[in-house]
Each structure stands twice: as C-alpha cells, then as structure tokens.
C-alpha cells in the first residue's frame, strides 16, 4: 500500500443550527486536494468527532470518500468503547476507506494489554491497515518505546500519527520499527522532518497546506534557511489561530478562502469581531 505524505484532517463545516453542511464539506475536500494534499484524514479531532453522533461520523466519511473521487482516505474510528470503534471500522471498510486510524480508548485508565487488545480488535473488524493516533496530551496515554515496538509487531499496524513533541521517542520508534511516521504537531513540522518524520497530518493544512509542502521541498533540497523562513511564516498564523480554540480560527480562515465552514459546536463560543480582525491581519501579512 502506498503511504501518502500529506493528509489533511478535514474539519466539519456546520450550518448556523449546528447541522453538518455536507455541501461545504465536499467543496473543502476538493479544495485541499487541489492544493496538493495526498489524501484526506476523516473524522479525526479536527472534525470535532467527539461532538458528532455515530450516524454523522458515518455520513461524513461517506461524503468525504465520494468527494475524494478515488483519492486516499484514512478514516479515524476512535471511540471510548471497543464495540463502537469496531462498528465504525467495519463501516469504514464498507464505505471504501483505504485505512483506519484511532486514538487509544479514552476516559478510563487502561492497561497496555487492554489498549493493545483494542487495536487488535479494530484491525480484526475492518481488515484494513491501522494507524495509531498518538496524542498523549489529550489521550493521557503515553506508550513506551518497547510498547510501540510490540504494537508494530502486528504488521496490520502500519503507521503512527505522532502528535507530540518528543522527537527523541519518534526517532527511536522509526529506528526500531521502521514504521511510517506522520508528524501531528503543525508548528513543529520542520523539527519533525529533521527527526525523521515521513509525512504530516495537521489541522492548519485545511487552509495553508502549500506552506508545508514548500517547507518539505526546501528541507529536502538542503535549503534549511528557506525552510525555516516558511515555517516561521506558518507559525505566525498558527500562533494567532491557537490563541483561542484552534478550530474556530481554522474555520474562520477557511471562510476567508471561500469555504463556508461555519463555527464549532457548543459549548465552544464563536470568535468575536475583534478576534476575527486580529486573525485576518496576521493571515494577510503572511500570505
């Protein structure tokens, strides 16, 4: 299976009544693919999956796959229970996803054996390659190097989305297992490249993917000064976006680009006009 380098963790556009705007979702899928994305990462944290119903997650995935029109789609099927994750995994297979991804089971504290059993169960349910979504600050799960090595002894687990800044651990995982590693921290993408990341999945790719492609190209040409210059420009925007909830700013900037992304579901509070003006200024100064 070809492992795509840049996957965009697509956001979920909403109407004012918080219903999913499937027309805008299709438009966004085509937009990021036209900008150079190798594929779509559907129903991840950037989609607000915790605030979506089971049925919405299935319909969003189906909509993304239809709009992608043959482009690579990774389906995040993470859930609190193994049974729900298995159900979403089976649906992903039926819908035509190329792989599934999942955070570890969340809320309760589980043993490593229980978490390993979860990943084995979703692999069994879907018969699709599995990407581990490693995000310890949110999941409160921090696998050790030896645990990662054990997980990747199952060849069905083919990649990790490393949303962490422990690049020593990332390099060790890469060296010991050879698994495909996606950088998941947008603002540290250049650092992740230097530590051996193979690709990247980042929320801000929704509106500025081309900057990361340029960073990658400059880095591989050995032009580190240029790569850092572009990374700094991207981070000027990322810093502004993350002053409040990151997805609020991401959706606002997408709206400036002609995608009717709407806001985020409650309990998130919309950006006020002052926040929008400040974000727009930073965006215009860096694009």
Coordinates of C-alpha atoms in Angstrom, one line a residue, residues 27-232:
X27 CA -16.1 21.7 -1.5
X28 CA -13.4 21.6 1.1
X29 CA -12.3 18.1 0.2
X30 CA -11.8 19.2 -3.4
X31 CA -10.1 22.4 -2.3
X32 CA -7.4 20.7 -0.2
X33 CA -6.8 18.0 -2.9
X34 CA -6.4 20.8 -5.4
X35 CA -3.8 22.4 -3.1
X36 CA -1.7 19.3 -3.2
X37 CA -3.0 17.0 -0.4
X38 CA -2.1 13.3 -0.9
X39 CA -5.3 12.4 0.8
X40 CA -7.9 13.1 3.5
X41 CA -7.9 12.1 7.2
X42 CA -11.6 12.0 8.0
X43 CA -13.4 12.2 11.4
X44 CA -10.3 13.0 13.5
X45 CA -10.0 15.6 16.2
X46 CA -10.2 18.4 13.7
X47 CA -13.6 17.1 12.7
X48 CA -14.9 17.6 16.3
X49 CA -15.7 13.8 16.3
X50 CA -16.4 13.8 20.0
X51 CA -19.3 16.2 19.3
X52 CA -20.7 14.2 16.4
X53 CA -23.2 11.4 16.5
X54 CA -22.3 7.9 15.4
X55 CA -24.5 8.4 12.3
X56 CA -22.9 11.7 11.5
X57 CA -19.5 10.2 11.6
X58 CA -20.6 7.6 9.1
X59 CA -22.2 10.0 6.8
X60 CA -19.3 12.4 6.9
X61 CA -16.9 9.6 6.0
X62 CA -19.2 8.6 3.1
X63 CA -19.3 12.2 1.9
X64 CA -15.6 12.6 2.1
X65 CA -14.9 9.4 0.1
X66 CA -17.4 10.4 -2.5
X67 CA -15.9 13.9 -2.9
X68 CA -12.3 12.5 -2.8
X69 CA -13.2 10.6 -6.0
X70 CA -10.5 7.9 -5.7
X71 CA -8.0 9.9 -3.6
X72 CA -6.7 8.3 -0.5
X73 CA -8.9 8.4 2.6
X74 CA -7.9 7.5 6.2
X75 CA -10.9 7.0 8.5
X76 CA -10.5 7.9 12.1
X77 CA -12.8 5.5 14.0
X78 CA -11.6 6.0 17.6
X79 CA -14.2 5.6 20.3
X80 CA -14.4 5.1 24.0
X81 CA -15.7 1.6 23.6
X82 CA -14.2 -1.2 21.5
X83 CA -17.6 -2.2 20.2
X84 CA -18.3 1.3 18.8
X85 CA -14.8 1.5 17.3
X86 CA -15.3 -1.9 15.7
X87 CA -18.7 -0.8 14.2
X88 CA -17.1 2.3 12.8
X89 CA -14.2 0.3 11.5
X90 CA -16.5 -2.1 9.6
X91 CA -18.4 0.8 8.2
X92 CA -15.1 2.4 7.0
X93 CA -14.2 -0.8 5.1
X94 CA -17.7 -0.9 3.5
X95 CA -17.6 2.8 2.6
X96 CA -14.3 2.4 0.8
X97 CA -11.7 3.9 3.2
X98 CA -8.0 3.0 2.5
X99 CA -7.0 2.7 6.1
X100 CA -8.4 3.3 9.6
X101 CA -6.8 5.3 12.4
X102 CA -7.6 5.5 16.1
X103 CA -6.6 7.1 19.3
X104 CA -6.3 4.7 22.2
X105 CA -9.6 4.1 24.1
X106 CA -10.2 7.1 26.2
X107 CA -11.6 8.4 29.5
X108 CA -10.8 5.4 31.7
X109 CA -7.3 4.3 32.5
X110 CA -6.5 1.0 30.8
X111 CA -3.5 -1.3 31.0
X112 CA -1.2 -1.7 28.0
X113 CA -2.7 -5.2 27.3
X114 CA -6.2 -3.7 27.2
X115 CA -5.1 -1.0 24.8
X116 CA -3.3 -3.5 22.6
X117 CA -6.4 -5.6 22.5
X118 CA -8.4 -2.6 21.3
X119 CA -6.1 -2.1 18.3
X120 CA -6.1 -5.8 17.5
X121 CA -9.9 -5.8 17.7
X122 CA -10.3 -2.9 15.2
X123 CA -7.8 -4.4 12.9
X124 CA -9.8 -7.7 13.0
X125 CA -13.1 -5.9 12.4
X126 CA -12.0 -3.9 9.4
X127 CA -9.3 -5.9 7.7
X128 CA -7.8 -2.5 6.9
X129 CA -4.3 -1.2 7.7
X130 CA -4.4 0.7 11.1
X131 CA -2.7 4.0 12.0
X132 CA -2.2 4.7 15.7
X133 CA -3.1 8.3 16.7
X134 CA -0.5 9.1 19.4
X135 CA -1.7 12.2 21.2
X136 CA -0.6 11.8 24.8
X137 CA -1.6 15.3 26.0
X138 CA -5.2 14.6 25.1
X139 CA -5.5 10.9 25.5
X140 CA -3.4 10.7 28.7
X141 CA -1.8 7.6 27.2
X142 CA 2.0 7.7 26.7
X143 CA 3.3 4.4 25.2
X144 CA 6.8 3.5 25.9
X145 CA 9.3 2.7 23.1
X146 CA 9.0 -1.0 24.0
X147 CA 5.2 -0.9 23.8
X148 CA 5.4 0.8 20.4
X149 CA 7.7 -1.9 19.2
X150 CA 5.3 -4.5 20.5
X151 CA 2.3 -2.8 18.8
X152 CA 4.1 -2.6 15.5
X153 CA 5.0 -6.3 15.6
X154 CA 1.5 -6.7 14.2
X155 CA 2.1 -5.8 10.5
X156 CA -1.5 -4.5 10.2
X157 CA -0.5 -1.5 12.3
X158 CA 1.4 0.4 9.6
X159 CA 1.8 4.0 10.8
X160 CA 1.6 6.4 13.7
X161 CA 0.3 10.0 13.8
X162 CA 2.8 11.4 16.3
X163 CA 1.0 14.4 17.8
X164 CA 3.7 15.0 20.4
X165 CA 7.0 16.9 20.6
X166 CA 9.0 14.1 22.0
X167 CA 11.2 13.8 18.9
X168 CA 13.7 11.5 20.6
X169 CA 10.9 9.0 21.1
X170 CA 9.8 9.5 17.5
X171 CA 13.3 8.8 16.2
X172 CA 13.6 5.7 18.3
X173 CA 10.2 4.4 17.1
X174 CA 11.3 5.0 13.5
X175 CA 14.7 3.4 14.0
X176 CA 13.4 0.4 15.9
X177 CA 10.3 -0.4 13.9
X178 CA 10.6 1.3 10.5
X179 CA 7.0 2.3 10.7
X180 CA 5.7 5.2 8.7
X181 CA 5.5 8.3 10.9
X182 CA 3.2 11.3 10.4
X183 CA 4.1 14.5 12.2
X184 CA 1.0 15.7 14.0
X185 CA 2.2 19.0 15.5
X186 CA 1.9 21.6 12.8
X187 CA 4.1 24.2 14.4
X188 CA 6.9 21.8 14.8
X189 CA 6.8 20.2 11.4
X190 CA 10.3 21.2 10.4
X191 CA 11.7 19.7 13.7
X192 CA 9.8 16.5 12.9
X193 CA 11.3 16.4 9.5
X194 CA 14.8 16.7 11.0
X195 CA 14.0 13.8 13.3
X196 CA 12.9 11.5 10.5
X197 CA 9.1 12.1 10.0
X198 CA 7.9 10.6 6.7
X199 CA 4.7 12.8 6.4
X200 CA 2.4 15.0 8.2
X201 CA -1.3 15.4 9.3
X202 CA -2.2 18.9 10.6
X203 CA -5.3 21.0 11.3
X204 CA -3.8 24.1 9.6
X205 CA -3.4 22.1 6.4
X206 CA -7.0 22.9 5.8
X207 CA -6.1 26.5 4.9
X208 CA -2.3 26.6 4.4
X209 CA -1.1 23.3 3.1
X210 CA 1.0 24.8 0.4
X211 CA 3.3 26.3 3.0
X212 CA 4.1 22.9 4.5
X213 CA 4.7 21.5 1.0
X214 CA 7.2 24.3 0.4
X215 CA 8.8 23.6 3.8
X216 CA 9.2 19.9 2.8
X217 CA 10.7 20.8 -0.6
X218 CA 13.2 23.3 0.8
X219 CA 14.3 20.9 3.6
X220 CA 14.9 18.0 1.1
X221 CA 16.9 20.4 -1.1
X222 CA 19.1 21.2 1.8
X223 CA 17.9 24.8 2.0
X224 CA 17.3 24.9 5.7
X225 CA 17.3 28.7 5.9
X226 CA 14.4 28.8 3.4
X227 CA 12.6 26.0 5.2
X228 CA 12.8 27.9 8.5
X229 CA 11.7 31.1 6.9
X230 CA 8.5 29.5 5.6
X231 CA 8.0 27.6 8.9
X232 CA 8.2 31.0 10.8

